[in-house]
C-alpha atoms as a PDB file:
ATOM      1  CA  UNK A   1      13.055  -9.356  -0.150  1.00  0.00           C
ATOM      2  CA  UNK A   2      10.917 -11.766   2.316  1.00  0.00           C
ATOM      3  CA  UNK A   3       8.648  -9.582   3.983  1.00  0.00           C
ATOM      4  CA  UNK A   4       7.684  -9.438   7.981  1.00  0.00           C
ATOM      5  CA  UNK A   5       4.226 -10.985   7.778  1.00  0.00           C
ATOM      6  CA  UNK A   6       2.072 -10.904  10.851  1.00  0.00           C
ATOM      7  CA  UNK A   7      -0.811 -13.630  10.195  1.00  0.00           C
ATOM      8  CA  UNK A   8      -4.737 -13.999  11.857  1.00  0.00           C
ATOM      9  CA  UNK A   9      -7.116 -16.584  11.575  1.00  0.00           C
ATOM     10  CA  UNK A  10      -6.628 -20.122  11.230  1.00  0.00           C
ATOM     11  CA  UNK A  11      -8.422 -21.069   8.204  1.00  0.00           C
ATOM     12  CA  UNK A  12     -10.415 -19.771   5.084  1.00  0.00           C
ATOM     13  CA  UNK A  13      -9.322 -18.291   1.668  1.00  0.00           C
ATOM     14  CA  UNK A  14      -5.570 -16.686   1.643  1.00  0.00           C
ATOM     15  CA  UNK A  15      -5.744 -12.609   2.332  1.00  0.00           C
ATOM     16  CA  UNK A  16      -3.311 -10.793   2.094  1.00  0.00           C
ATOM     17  CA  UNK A  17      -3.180  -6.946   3.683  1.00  0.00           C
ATOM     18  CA  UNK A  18      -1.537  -3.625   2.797  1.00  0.00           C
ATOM     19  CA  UNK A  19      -0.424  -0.391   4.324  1.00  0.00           C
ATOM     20  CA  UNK A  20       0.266   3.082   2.944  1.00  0.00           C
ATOM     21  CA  UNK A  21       2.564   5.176   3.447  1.00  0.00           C
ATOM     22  CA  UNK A  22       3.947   5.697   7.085  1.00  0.00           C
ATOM     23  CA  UNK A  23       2.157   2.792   7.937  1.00  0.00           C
ATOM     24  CA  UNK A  24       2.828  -0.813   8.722  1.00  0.00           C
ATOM     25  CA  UNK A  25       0.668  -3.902   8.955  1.00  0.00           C
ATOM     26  CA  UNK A  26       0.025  -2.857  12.488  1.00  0.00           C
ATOM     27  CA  UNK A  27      -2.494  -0.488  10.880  1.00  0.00           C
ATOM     28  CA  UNK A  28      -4.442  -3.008   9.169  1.00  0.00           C
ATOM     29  CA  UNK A  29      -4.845  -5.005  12.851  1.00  0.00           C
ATOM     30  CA  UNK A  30      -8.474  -4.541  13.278  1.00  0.00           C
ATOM     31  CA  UNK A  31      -9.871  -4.835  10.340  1.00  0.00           C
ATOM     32  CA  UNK A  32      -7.435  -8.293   9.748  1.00  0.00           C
ATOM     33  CA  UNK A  33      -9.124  -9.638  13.397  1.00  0.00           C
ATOM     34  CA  UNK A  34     -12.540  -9.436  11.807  1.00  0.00           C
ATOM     35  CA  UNK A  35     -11.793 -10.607   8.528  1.00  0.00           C
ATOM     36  CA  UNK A  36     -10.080 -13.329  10.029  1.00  0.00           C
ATOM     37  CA  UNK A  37     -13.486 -15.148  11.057  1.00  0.00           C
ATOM     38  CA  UNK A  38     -13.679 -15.896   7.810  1.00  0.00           C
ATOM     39  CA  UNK A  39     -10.201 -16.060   6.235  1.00  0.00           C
ATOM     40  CA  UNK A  40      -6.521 -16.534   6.927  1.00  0.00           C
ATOM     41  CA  UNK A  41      -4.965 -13.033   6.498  1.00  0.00           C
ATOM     42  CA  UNK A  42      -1.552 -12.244   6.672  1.00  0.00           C
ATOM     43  CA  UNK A  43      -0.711  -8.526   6.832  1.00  0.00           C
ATOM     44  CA  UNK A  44       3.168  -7.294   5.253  1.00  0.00           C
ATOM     45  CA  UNK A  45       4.799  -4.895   6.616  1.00  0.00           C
ATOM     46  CA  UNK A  46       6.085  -3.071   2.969  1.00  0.00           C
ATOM     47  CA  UNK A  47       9.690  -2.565   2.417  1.00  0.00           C
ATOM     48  CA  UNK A  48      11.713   0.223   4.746  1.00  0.00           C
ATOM     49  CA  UNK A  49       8.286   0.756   6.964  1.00  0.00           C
ATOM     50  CA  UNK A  50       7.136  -1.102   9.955  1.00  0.00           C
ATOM     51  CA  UNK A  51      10.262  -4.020  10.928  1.00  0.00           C
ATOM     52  CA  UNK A  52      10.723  -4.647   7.514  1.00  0.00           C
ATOM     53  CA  UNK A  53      14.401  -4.408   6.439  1.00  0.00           C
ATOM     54  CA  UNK A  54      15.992  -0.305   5.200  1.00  0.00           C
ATOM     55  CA  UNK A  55      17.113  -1.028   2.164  1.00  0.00           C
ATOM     56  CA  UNK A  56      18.192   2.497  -0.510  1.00  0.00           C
ATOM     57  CA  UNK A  57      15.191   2.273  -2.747  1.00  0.00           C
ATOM     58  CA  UNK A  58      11.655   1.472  -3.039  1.00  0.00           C
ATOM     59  CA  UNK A  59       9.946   1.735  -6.184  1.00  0.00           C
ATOM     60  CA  UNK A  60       6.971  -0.021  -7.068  1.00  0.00           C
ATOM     61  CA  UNK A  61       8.697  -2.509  -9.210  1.00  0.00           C
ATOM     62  CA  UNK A  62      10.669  -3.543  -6.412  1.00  0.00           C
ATOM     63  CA  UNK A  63       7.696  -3.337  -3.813  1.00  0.00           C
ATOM     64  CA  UNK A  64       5.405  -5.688  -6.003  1.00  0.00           C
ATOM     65  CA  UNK A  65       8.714  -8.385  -6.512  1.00  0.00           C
ATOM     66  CA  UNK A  66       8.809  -8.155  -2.720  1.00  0.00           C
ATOM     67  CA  UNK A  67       5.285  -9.073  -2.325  1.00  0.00           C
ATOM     68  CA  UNK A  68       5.423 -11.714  -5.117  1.00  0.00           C
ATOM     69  CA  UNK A  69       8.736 -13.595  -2.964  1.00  0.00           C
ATOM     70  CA  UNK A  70       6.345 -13.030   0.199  1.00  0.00           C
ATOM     71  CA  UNK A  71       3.599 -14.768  -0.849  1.00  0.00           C
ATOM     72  CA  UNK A  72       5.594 -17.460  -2.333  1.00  0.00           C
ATOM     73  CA  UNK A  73       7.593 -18.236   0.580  1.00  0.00           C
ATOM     74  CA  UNK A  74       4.574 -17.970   2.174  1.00  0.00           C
ATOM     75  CA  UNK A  75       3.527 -20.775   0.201  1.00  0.00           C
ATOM     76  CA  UNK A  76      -0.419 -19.809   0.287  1.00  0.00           C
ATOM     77  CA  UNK A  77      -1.398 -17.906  -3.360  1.00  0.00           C
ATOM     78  CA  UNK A  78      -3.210 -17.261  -5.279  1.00  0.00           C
ATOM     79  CA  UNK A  79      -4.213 -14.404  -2.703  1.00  0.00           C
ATOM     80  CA  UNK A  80      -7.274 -12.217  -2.689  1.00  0.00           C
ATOM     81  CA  UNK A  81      -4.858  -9.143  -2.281  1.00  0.00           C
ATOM     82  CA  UNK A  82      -6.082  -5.473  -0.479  1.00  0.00           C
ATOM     83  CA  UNK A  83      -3.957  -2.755  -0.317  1.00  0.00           C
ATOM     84  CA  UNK A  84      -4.294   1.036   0.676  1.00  0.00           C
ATOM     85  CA  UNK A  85      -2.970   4.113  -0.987  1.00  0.00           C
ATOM     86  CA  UNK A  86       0.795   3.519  -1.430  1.00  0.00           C
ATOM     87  CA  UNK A  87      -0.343  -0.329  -0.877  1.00  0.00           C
ATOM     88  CA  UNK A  88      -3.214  -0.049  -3.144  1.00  0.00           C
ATOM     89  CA  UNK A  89      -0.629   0.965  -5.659  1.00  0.00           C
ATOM     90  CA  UNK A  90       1.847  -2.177  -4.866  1.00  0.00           C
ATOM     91  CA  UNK A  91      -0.847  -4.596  -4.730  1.00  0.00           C
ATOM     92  CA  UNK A  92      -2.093  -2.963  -8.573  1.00  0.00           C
ATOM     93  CA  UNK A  93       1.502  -3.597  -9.781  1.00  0.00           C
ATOM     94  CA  UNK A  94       1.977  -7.187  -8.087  1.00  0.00           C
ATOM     95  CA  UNK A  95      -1.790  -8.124 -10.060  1.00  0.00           C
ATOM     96  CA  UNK A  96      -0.012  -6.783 -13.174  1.00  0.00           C
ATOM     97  CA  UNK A  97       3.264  -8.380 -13.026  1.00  0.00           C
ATOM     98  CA  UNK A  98       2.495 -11.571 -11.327  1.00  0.00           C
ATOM     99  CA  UNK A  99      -0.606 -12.245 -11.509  1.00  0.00           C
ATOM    100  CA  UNK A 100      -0.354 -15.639 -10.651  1.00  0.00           C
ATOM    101  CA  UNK A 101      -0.482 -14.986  -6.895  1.00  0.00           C
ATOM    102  CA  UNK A 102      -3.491 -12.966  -6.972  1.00  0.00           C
ATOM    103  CA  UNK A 103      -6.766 -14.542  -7.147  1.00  0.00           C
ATOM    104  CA  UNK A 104      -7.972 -11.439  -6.738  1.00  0.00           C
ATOM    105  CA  UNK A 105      -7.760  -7.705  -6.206  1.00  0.00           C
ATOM    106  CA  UNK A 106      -9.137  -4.681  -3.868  1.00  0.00           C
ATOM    107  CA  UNK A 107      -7.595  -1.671  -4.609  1.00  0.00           C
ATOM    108  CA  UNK A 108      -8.524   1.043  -1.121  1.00  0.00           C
ATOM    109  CA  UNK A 109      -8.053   4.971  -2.255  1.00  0.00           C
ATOM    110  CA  UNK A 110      -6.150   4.747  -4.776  1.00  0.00           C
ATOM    111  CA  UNK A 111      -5.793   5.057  -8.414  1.00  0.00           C
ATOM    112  CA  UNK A 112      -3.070   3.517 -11.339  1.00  0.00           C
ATOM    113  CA  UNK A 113      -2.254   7.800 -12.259  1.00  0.00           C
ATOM    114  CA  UNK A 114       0.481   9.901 -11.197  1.00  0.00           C
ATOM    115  CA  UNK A 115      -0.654  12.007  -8.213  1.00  0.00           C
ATOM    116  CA  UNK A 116       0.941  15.827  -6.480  1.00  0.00           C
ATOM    117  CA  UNK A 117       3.749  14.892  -4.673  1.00  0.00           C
ATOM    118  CA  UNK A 118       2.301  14.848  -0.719  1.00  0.00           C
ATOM    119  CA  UNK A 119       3.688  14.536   2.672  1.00  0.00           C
ATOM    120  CA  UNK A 120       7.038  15.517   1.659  1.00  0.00           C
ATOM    121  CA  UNK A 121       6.889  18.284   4.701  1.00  0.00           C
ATOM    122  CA  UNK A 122       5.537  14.967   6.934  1.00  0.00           C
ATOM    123  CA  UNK A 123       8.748  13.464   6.060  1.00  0.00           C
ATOM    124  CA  UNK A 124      10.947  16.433   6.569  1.00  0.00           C
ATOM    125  CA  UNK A 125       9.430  17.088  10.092  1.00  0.00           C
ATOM    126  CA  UNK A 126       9.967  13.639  11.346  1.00  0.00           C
ATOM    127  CA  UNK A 127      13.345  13.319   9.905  1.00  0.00           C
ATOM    128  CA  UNK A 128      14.317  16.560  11.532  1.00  0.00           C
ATOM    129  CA  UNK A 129      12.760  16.190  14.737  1.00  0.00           C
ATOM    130  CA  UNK A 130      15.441  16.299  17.750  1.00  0.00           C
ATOM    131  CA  UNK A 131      14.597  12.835  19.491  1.00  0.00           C
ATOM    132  CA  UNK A 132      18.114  13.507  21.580  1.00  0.00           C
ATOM    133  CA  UNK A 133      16.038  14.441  25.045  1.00  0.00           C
ATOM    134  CA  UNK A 134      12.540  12.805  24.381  1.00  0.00           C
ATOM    135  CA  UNK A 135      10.855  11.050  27.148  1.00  0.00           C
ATOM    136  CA  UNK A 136       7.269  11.103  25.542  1.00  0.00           C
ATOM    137  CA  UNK A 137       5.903  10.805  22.421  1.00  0.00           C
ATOM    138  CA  UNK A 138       4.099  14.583  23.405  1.00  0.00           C
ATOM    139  CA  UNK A 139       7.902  15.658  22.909  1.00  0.00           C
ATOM    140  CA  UNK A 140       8.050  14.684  19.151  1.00  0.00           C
ATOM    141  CA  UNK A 141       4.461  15.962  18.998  1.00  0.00           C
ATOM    142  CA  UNK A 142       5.221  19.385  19.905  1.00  0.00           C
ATOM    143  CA  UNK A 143       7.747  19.217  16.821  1.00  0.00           C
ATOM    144  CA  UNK A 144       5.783  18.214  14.401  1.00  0.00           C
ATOM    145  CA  UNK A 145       2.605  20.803  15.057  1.00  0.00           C
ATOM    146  CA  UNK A 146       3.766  23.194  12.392  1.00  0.00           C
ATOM    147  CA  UNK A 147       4.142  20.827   9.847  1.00  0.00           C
ATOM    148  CA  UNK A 148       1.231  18.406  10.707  1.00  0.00           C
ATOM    149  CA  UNK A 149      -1.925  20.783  11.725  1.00  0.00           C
ATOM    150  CA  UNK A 150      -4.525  17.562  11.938  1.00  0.00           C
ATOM    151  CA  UNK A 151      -4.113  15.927  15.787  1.00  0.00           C
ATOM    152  CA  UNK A 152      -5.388  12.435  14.385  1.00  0.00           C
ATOM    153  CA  UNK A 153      -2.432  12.286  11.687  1.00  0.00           C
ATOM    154  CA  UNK A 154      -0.087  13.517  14.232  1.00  0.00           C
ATOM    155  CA  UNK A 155      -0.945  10.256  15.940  1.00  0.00           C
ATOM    156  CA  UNK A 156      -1.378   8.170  13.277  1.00  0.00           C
ATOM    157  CA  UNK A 157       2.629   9.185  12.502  1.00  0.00           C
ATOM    158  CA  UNK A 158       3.662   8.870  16.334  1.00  0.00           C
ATOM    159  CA  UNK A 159       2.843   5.097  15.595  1.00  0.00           C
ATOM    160  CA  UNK A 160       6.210   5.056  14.166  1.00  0.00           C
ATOM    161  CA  UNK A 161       7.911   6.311  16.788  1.00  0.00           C
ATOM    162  CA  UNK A 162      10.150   3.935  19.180  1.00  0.00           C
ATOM    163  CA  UNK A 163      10.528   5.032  22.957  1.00  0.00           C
ATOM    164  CA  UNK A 164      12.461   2.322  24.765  1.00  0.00           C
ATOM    165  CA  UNK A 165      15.955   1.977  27.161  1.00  0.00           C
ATOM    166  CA  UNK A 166      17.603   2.967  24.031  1.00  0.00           C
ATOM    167  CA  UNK A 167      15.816   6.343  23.536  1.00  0.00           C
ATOM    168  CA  UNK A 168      14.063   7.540  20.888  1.00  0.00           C
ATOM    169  CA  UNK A 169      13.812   6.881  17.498  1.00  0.00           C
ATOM    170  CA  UNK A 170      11.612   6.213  13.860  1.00  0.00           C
ATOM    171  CA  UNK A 171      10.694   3.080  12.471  1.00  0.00           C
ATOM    172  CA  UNK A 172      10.464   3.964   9.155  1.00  0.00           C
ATOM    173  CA  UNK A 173      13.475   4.245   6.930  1.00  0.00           C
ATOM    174  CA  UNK A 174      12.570   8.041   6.894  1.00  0.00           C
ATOM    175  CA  UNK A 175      15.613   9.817   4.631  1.00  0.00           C
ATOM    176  CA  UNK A 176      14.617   6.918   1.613  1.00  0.00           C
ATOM    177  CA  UNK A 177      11.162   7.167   1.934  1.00  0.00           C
ATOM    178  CA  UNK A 178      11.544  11.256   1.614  1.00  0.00           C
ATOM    179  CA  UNK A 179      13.148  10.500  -1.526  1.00  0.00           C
ATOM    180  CA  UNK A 180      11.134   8.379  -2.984  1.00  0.00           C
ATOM    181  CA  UNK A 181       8.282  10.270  -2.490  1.00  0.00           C
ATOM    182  CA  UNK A 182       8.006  11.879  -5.854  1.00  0.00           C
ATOM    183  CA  UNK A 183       8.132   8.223  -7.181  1.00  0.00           C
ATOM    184  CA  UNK A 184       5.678   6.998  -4.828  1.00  0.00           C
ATOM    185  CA  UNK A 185       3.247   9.769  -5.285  1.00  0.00           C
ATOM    186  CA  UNK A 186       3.540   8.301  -9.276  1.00  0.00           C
ATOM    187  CA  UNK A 187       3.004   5.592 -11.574  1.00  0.00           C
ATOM    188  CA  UNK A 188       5.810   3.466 -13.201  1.00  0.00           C
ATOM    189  CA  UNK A 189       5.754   4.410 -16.913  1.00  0.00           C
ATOM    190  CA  UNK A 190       6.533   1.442 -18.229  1.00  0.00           C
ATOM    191  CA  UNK A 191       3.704  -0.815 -16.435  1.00  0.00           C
ATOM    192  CA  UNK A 192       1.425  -2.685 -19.421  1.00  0.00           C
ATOM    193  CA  UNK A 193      -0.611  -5.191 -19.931  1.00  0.00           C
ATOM    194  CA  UNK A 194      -3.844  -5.691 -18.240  1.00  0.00           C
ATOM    195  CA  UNK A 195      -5.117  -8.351 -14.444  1.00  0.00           C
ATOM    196  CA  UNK A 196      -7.531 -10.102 -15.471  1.00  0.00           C
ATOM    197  CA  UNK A 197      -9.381 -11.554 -12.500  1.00  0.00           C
ATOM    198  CA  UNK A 198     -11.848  -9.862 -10.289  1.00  0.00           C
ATOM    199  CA  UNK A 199     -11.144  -6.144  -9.398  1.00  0.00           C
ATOM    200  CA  UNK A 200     -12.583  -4.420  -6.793  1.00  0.00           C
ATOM    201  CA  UNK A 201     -12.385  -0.232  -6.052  1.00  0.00           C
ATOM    202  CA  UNK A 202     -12.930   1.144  -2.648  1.00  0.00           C
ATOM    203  CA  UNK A 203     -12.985   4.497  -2.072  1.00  0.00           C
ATOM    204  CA  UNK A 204     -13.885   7.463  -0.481  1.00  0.00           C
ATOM    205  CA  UNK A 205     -17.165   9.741  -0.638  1.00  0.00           C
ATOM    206  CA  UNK A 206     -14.590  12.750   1.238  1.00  0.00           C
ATOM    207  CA  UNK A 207     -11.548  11.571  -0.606  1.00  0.00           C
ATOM    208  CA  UNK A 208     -10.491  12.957  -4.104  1.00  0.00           C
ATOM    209  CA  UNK A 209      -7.646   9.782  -4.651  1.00  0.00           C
ATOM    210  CA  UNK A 210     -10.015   8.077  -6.912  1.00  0.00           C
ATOM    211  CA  UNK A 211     -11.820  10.360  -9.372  1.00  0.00           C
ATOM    212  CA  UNK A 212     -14.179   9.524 -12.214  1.00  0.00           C
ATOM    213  CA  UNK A 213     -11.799  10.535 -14.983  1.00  0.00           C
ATOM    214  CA  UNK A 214      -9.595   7.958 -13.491  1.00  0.00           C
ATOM    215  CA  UNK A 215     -11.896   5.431 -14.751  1.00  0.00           C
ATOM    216  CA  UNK A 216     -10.726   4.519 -18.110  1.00  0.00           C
ATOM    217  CA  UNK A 217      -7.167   4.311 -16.816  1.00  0.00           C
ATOM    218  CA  UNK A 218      -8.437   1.824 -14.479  1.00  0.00           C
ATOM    219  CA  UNK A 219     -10.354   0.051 -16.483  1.00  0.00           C
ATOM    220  CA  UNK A 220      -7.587  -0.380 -19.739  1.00  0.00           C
ATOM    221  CA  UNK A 221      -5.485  -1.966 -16.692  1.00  0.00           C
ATOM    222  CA  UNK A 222      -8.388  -3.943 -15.455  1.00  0.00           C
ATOM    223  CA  UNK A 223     -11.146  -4.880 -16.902  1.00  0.00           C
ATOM    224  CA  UNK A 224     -13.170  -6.676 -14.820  1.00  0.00           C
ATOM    225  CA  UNK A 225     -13.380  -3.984 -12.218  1.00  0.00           C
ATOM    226  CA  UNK A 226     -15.940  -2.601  -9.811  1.00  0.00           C
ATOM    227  CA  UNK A 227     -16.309   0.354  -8.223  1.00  0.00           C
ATOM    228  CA  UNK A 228     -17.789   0.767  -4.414  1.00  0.00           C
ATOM    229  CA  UNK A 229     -18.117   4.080  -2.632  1.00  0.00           C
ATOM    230  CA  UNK A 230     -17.892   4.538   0.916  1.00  0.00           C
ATOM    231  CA  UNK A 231     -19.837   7.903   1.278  1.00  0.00           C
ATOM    232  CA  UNK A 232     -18.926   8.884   5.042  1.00  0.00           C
ATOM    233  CA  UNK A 233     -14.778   7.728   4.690  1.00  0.00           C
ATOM    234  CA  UNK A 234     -12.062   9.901   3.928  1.00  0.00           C
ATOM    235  CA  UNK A 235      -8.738   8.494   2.394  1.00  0.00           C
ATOM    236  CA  UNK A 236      -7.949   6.318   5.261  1.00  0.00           C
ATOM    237  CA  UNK A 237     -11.368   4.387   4.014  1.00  0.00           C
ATOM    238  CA  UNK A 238     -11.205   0.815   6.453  1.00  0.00           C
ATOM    239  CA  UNK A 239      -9.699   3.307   9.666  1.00  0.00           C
ATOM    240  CA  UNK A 240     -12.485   5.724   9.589  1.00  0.00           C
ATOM    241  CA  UNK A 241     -15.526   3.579   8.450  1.00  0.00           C
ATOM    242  CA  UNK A 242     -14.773   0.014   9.557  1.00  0.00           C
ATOM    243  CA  UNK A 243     -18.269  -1.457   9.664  1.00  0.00           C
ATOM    244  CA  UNK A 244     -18.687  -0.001   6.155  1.00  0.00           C
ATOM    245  CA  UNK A 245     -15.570  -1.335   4.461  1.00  0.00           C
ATOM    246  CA  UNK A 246     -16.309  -4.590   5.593  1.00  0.00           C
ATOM    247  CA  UNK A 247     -19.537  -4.858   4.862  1.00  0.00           C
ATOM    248  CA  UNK A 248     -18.554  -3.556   1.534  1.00  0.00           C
ATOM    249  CA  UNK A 249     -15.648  -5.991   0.501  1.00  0.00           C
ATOM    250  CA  UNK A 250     -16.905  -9.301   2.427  1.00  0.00           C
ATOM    251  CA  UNK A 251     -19.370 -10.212  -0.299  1.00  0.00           C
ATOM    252  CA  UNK A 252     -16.308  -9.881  -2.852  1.00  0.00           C
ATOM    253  CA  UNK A 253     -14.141 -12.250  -0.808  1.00  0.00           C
ATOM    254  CA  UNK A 254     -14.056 -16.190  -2.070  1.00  0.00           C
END
């Protein structure tokens, strides 16, 4: 499927942003602004979050195919290509599959391995939440407390919440994405083959996504890679440390 694209700048070297999970390209807004001094970026919402369409699955696979028909219609690749966590994960499968769209890659948080299943209690309390008499988002808040103990996630997964004449309701394609989750939390099995263009790591100093026995997996899938540490960021690496990531990733940028 086309995806919703939301674009910045008006010249410079194709970019093209990613989300993770329970996000949208909304997420990426800031960082996109700056960047696009320099660049054109275009940020995708990924397939049943943000306005994208609900559709019953969402593998990577699929994802990647969706981001390869993006940038096509788009009509703007090769791409330098950045994706976070769940997006870090697409944008590694679009690189391996169709690697002519990417000119090249930077991988935020994330790793080509098989991870715990997480945020399947995320899921659960948003799907479950009664939105039938909400009149502020502090309504759904006060739901999701017991599942979601950290204030700043609560609000970063109140972004997907919709309060309009219509009421209340999620963005997100929430009963998919719960199922999904084991896949998403994984790697597809039957991914080979190696990207051979310039390869980029971001990561965490607080965050335990990308781990140094990852490293050979990483680097039998692409070999040109580099690693870059951001000491002070958790997982959500370009939210929490801005300045940093930037600073880190422009020099990598065509």
């Amino acid at each position: 499927m086309k995806l919703p694209v939301t674009a910045y700048g008006e010249s410079g070297s194709p970019v093209v942003v990613m989300h993770g999970l329970f996000g949208s390209g909304r997420n990426w807004m800031t960082a996109a602004r700056r960047l696009a001094s320099a660049h054109r970026v275009y940020a995708f919402d990924l397939r049943n979050h943000g306005t994208s369409p609900h559709v019953d699955t969402m593998s990577y696979p699929e994802m990647a195919a969706d981001v390869q028909e993006t940038i096509a219609d788009l009509g703007v690749g090769p791409v330098t290509l950045i994706g976070h966590s769940m997006g870090g994960k697409t944008a590694m499968v679009t690189a391996l599959r169709y690697p002519e769209v990417v000119d090249r890659l930077i991988v935020v948080d994330a790793a080509p391995v098989s991870y715990p299943p997480a945020f399947v209690e995320y899921a659960k309390a948003m799907r479950t939440a009664d939105l039938s008499q909400v009149q502020r988002r502090s309504d759904v808040e006060a739901q999701l407390v017991d599942a979601v103990d950290s204030p700043g996630t609560r609000a970063f997964l109140l972004q997907n919440l919709i309060l309009d004449n219509e009421g209340a309701r999620w963005r997100p394609n929430l009963a998919v994405i719960e199922a999904a989750l084991p896949e998403i939390s994984g790697w597809p099995g039957d991914i080979t083959g190696s990207y051979d263009g310039p390869t980029l790591f971001v990561y965490g100093g607080k965050s335990d996504y990308v781990q140094q026995d990852h490293r050979s997996t990483i680097a039998a899938y692409f070999p040109h890679v580099q690693y870059a540490e951001i000491p002070e960021a958790g997982h959500w690496v370009h939210a929490e440390r801005l300045d940093d990531f930037l600073t880190t990733i422009t020099p990598f940028l065509p």
